[in-house]
mmCIF file of N, CA and C in Angstrom:
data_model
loop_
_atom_site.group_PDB
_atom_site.id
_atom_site.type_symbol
_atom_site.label_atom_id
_atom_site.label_comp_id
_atom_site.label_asym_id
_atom_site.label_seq_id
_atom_site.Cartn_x
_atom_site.Cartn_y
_atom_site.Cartn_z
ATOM 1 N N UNK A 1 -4.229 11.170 4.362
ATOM 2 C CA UNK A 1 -4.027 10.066 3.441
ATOM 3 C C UNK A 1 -4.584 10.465 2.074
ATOM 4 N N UNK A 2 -4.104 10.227 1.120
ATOM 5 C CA UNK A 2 -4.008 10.129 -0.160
ATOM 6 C C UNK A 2 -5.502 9.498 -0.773
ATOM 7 N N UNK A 3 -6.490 9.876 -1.702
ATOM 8 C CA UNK A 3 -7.556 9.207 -2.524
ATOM 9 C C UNK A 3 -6.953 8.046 -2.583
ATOM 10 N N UNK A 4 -8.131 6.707 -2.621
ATOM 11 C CA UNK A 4 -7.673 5.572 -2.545
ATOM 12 C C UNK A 4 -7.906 5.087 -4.225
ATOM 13 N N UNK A 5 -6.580 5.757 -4.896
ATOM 14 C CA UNK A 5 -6.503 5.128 -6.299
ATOM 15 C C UNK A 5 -5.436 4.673 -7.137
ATOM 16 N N UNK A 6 -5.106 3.566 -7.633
ATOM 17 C CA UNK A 6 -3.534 3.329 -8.176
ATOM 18 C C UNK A 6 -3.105 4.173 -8.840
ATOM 19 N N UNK A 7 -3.362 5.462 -8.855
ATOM 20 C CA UNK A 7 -2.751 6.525 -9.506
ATOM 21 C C UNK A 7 -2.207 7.056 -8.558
ATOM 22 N N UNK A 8 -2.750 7.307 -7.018
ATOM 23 C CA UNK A 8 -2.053 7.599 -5.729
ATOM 24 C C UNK A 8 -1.120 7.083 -4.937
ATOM 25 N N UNK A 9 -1.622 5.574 -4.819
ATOM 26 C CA UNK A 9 -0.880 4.802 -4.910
ATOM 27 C C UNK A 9 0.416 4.222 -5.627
ATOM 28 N N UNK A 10 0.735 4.891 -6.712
ATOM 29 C CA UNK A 10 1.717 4.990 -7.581
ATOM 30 C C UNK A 10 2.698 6.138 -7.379
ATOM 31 N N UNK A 11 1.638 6.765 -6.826
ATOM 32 C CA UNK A 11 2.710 8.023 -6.315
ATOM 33 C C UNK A 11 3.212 7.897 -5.091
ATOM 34 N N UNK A 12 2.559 7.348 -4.396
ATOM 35 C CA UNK A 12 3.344 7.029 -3.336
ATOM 36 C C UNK A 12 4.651 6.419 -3.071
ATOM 37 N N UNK A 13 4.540 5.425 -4.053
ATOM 38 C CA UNK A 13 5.883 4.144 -4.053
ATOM 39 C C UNK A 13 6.675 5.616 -4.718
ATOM 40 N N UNK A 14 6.587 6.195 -5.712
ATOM 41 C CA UNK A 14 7.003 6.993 -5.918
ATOM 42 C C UNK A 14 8.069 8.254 -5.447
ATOM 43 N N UNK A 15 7.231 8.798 -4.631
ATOM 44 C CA UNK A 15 7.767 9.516 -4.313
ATOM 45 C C UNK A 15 8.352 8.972 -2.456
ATOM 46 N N UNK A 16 8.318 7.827 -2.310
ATOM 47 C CA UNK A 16 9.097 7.225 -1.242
ATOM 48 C C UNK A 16 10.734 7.026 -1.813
ATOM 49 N N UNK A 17 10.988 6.770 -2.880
ATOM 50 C CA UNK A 17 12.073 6.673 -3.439
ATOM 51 C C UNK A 17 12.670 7.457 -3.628
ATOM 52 N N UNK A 18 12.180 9.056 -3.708
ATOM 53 C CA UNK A 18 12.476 10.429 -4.134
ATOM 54 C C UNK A 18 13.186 10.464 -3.234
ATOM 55 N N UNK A 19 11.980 10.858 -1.874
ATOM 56 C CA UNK A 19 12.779 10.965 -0.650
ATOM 57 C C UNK A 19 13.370 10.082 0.323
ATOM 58 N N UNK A 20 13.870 9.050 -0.438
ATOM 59 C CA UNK A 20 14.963 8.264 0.609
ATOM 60 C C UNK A 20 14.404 7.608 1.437
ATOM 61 N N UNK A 21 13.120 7.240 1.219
ATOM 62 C CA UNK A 21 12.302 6.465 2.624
ATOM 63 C C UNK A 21 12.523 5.368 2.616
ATOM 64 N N UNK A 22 12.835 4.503 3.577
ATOM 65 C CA UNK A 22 13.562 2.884 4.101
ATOM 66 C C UNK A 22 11.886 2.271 3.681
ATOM 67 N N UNK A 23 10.804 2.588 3.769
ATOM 68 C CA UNK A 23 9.667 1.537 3.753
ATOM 69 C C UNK A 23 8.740 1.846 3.115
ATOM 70 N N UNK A 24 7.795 1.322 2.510
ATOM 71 C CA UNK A 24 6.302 1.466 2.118
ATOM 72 C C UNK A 24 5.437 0.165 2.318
ATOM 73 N N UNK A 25 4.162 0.826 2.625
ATOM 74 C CA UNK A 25 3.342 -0.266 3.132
ATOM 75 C C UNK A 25 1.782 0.245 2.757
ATOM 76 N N UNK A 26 1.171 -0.858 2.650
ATOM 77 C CA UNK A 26 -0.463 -0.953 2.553
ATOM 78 C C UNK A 26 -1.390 -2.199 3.592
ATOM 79 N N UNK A 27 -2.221 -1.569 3.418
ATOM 80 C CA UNK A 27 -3.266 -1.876 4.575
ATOM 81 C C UNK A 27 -3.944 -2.338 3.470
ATOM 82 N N UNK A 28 -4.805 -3.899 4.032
ATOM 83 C CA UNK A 28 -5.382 -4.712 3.087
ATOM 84 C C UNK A 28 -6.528 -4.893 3.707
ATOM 85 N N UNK A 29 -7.975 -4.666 3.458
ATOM 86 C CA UNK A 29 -8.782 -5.795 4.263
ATOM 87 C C UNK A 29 -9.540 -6.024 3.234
ATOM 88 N N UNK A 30 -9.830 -7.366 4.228
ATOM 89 C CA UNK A 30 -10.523 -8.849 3.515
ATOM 90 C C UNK A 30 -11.747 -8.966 3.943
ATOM 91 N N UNK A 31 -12.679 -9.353 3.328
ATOM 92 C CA UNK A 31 -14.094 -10.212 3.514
ATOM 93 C C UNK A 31 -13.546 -11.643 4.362
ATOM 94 N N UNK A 32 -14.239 -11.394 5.705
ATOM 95 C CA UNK A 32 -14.259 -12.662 6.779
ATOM 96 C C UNK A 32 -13.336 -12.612 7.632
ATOM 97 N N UNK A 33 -12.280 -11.346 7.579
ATOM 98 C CA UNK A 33 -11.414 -10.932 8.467
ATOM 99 C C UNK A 33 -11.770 -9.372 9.628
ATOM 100 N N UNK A 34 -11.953 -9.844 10.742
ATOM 101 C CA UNK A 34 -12.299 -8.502 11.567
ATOM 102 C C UNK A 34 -11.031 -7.714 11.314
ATOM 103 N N UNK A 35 -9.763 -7.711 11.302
ATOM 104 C CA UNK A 35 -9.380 -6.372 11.353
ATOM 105 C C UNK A 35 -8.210 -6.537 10.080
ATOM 106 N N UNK A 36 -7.737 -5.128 9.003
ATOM 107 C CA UNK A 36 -7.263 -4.957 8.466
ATOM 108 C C UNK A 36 -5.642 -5.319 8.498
ATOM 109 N N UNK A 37 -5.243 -6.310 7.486
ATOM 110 C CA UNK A 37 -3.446 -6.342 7.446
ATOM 111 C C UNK A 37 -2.671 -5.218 7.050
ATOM 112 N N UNK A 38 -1.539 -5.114 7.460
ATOM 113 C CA UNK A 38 -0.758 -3.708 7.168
ATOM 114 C C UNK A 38 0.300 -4.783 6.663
ATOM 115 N N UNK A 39 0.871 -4.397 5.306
ATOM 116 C CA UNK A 39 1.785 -4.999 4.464
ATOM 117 C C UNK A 39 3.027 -4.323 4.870
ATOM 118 N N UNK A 40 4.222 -4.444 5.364
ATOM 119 C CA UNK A 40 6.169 -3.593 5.050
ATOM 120 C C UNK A 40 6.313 -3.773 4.109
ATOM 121 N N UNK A 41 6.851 -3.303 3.149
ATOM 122 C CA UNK A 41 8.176 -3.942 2.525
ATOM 123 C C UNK A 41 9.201 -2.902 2.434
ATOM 124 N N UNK A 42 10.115 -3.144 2.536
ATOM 125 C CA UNK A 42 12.000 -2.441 2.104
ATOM 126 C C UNK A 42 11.691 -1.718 0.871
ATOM 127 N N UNK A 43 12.150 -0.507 1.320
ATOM 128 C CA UNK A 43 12.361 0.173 0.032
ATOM 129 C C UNK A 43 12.442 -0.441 -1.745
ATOM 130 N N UNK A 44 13.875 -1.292 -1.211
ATOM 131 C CA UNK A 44 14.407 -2.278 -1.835
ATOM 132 C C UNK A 44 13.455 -2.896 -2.785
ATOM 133 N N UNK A 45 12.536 -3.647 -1.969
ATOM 134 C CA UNK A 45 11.229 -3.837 -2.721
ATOM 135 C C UNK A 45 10.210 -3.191 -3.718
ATOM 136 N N UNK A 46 10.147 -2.146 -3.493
ATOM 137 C CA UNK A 46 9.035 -0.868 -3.989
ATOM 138 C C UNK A 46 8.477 -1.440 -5.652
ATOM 139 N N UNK A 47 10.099 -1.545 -6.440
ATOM 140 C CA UNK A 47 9.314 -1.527 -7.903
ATOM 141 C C UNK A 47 8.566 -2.972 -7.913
ATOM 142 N N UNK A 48 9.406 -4.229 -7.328
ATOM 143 C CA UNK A 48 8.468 -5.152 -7.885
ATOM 144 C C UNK A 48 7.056 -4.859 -6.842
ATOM 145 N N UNK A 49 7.146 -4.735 -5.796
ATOM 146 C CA UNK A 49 5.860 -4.849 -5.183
ATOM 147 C C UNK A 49 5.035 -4.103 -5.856
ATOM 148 N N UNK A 50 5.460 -2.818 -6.566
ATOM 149 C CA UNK A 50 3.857 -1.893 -6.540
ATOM 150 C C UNK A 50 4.055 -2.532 -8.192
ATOM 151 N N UNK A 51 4.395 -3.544 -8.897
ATOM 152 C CA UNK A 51 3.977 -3.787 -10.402
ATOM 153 C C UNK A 51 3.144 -5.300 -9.998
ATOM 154 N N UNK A 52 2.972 -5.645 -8.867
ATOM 155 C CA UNK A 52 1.929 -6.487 -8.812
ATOM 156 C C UNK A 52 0.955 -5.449 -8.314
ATOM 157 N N UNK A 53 1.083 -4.584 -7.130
ATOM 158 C CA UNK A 53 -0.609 -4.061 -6.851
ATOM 159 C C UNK A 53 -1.021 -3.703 -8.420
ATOM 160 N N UNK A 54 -0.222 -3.081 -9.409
ATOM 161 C CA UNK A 54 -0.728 -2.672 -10.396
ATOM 162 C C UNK A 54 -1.111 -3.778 -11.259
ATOM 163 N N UNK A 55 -0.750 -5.171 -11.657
ATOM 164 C CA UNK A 55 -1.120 -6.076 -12.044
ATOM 165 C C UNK A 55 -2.583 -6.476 -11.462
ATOM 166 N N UNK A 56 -2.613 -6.674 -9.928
ATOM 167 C CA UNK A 56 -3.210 -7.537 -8.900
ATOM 168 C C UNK A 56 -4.913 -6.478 -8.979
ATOM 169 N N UNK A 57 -4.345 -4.802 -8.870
ATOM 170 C CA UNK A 57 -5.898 -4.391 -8.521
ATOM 171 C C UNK A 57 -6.371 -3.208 -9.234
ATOM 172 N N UNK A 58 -7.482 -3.320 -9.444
ATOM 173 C CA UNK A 58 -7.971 -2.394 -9.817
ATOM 174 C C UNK A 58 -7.794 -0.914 -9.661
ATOM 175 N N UNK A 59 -8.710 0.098 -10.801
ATOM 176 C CA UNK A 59 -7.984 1.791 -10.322
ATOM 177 C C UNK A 59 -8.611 1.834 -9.200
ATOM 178 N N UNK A 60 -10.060 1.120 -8.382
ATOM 179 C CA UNK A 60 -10.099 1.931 -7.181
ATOM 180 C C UNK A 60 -9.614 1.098 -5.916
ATOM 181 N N UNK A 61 -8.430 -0.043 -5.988
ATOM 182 C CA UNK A 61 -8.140 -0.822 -5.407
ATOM 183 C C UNK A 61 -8.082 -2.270 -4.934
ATOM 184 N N UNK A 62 -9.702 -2.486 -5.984
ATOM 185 C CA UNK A 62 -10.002 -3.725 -5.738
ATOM 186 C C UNK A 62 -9.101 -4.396 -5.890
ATOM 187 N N UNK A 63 -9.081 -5.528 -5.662
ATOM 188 C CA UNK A 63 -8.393 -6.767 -6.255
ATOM 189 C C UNK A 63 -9.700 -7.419 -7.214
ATOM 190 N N UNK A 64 -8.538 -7.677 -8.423
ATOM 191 C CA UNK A 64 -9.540 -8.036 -10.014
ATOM 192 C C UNK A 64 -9.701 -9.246 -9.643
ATOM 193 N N UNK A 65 -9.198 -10.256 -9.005
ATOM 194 C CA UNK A 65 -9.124 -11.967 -8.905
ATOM 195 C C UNK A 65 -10.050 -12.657 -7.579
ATOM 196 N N UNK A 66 -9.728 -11.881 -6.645
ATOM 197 C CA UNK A 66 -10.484 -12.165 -5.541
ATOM 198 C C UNK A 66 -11.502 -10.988 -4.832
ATOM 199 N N UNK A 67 -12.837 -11.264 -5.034
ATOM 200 C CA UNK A 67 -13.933 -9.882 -4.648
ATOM 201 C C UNK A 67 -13.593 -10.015 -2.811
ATOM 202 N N UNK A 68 -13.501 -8.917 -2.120
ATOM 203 C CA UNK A 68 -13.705 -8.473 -0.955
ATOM 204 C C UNK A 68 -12.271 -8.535 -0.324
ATOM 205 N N UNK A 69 -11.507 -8.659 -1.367
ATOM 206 C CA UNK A 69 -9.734 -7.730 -1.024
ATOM 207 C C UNK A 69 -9.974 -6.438 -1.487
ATOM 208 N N UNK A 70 -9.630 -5.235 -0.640
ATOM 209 C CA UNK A 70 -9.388 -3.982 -1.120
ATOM 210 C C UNK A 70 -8.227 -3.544 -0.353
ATOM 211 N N UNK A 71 -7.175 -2.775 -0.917
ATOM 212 C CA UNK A 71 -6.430 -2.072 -0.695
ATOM 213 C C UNK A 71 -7.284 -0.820 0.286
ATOM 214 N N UNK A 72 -6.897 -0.290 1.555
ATOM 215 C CA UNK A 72 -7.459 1.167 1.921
ATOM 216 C C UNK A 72 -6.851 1.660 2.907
ATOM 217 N N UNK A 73 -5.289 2.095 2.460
ATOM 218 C CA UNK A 73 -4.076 2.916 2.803
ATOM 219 C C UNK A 73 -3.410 2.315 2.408
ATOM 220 N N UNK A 74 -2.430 3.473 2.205
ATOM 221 C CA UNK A 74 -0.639 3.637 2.190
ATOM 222 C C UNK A 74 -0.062 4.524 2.046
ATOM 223 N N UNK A 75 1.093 3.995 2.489
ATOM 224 C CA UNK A 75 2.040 5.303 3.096
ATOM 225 C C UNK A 75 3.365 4.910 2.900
ATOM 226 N N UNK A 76 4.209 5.568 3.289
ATOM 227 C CA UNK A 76 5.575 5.174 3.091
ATOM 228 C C UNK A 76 6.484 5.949 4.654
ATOM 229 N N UNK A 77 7.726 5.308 4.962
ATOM 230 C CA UNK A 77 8.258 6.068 6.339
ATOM 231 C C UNK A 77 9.597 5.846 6.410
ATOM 232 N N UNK A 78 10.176 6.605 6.719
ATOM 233 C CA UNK A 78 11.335 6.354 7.468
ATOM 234 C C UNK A 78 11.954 4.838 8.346
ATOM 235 N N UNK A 79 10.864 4.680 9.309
ATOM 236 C CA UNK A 79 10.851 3.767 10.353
ATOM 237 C C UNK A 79 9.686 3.395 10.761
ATOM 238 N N UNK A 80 9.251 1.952 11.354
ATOM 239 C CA UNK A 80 8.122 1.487 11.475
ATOM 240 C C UNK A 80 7.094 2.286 12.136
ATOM 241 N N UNK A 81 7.869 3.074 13.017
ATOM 242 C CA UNK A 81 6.987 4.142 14.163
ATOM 243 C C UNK A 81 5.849 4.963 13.153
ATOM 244 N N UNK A 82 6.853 5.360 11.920
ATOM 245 C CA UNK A 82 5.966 6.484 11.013
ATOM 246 C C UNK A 82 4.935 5.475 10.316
ATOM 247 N N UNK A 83 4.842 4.127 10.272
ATOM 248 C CA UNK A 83 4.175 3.443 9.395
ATOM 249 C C UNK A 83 2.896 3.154 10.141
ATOM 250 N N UNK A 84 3.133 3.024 11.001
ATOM 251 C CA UNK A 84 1.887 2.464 12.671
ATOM 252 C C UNK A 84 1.083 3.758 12.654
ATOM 253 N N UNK A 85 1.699 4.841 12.757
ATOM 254 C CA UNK A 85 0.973 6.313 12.762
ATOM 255 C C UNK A 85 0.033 6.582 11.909
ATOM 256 N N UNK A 86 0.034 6.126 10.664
ATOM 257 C CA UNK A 86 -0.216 6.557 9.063
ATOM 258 C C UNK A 86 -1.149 5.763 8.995
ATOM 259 N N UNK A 87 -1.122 4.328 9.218
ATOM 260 C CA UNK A 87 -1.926 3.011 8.955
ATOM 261 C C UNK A 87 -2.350 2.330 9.693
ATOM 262 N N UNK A 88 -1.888 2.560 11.140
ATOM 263 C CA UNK A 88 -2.436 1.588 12.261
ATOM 264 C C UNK A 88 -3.446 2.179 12.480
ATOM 265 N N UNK A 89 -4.800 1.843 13.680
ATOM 266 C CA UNK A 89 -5.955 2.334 14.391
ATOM 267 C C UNK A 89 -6.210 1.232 15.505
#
């Protein structure tokens, strides 16, 4: 996995588009939640979604609005199988 920074993160959405990948996704965890959310979205999605993480968080992931959201993974896949691999535990 990739340094956890919207500069990596930028590359990611990035270069999911390069190579034709159907998905990208991030793993979110929260303050008061035991286990981490894993975000999909459709390719389709990519530009608006990653111009809110870039709105929404900080360079090392935070979220600027709400303290104890951090972004910590992402990846992009083919199919959900490759997304569970990358981001699940």
């Amino acid at each position: 996995m990739e340094e956890l920074t919207i500069k990596n993160l930028e590359a990611c959405f990035k270069n999911a588009k390069v190579l034709k990948q159907n998905f990208v996704a991030v793993r979110i965890e929260m303050e008061g939640f035991p286990k981490a959310e894993i975000i999909v979205n459709p390719i389709e999605n990519a530009d608006s979604k990653l111009a809110y993480y870039q709105k929404t968080y900080n360079e090392n992931l935070n979220h600027k609005y709400a303290k104890g959201i951090k972004i910590v993974g992402f990846t992009f896949g083919e199919d959900m199988k490759e997304i569970q691999e990358d981001l699940a535990y």
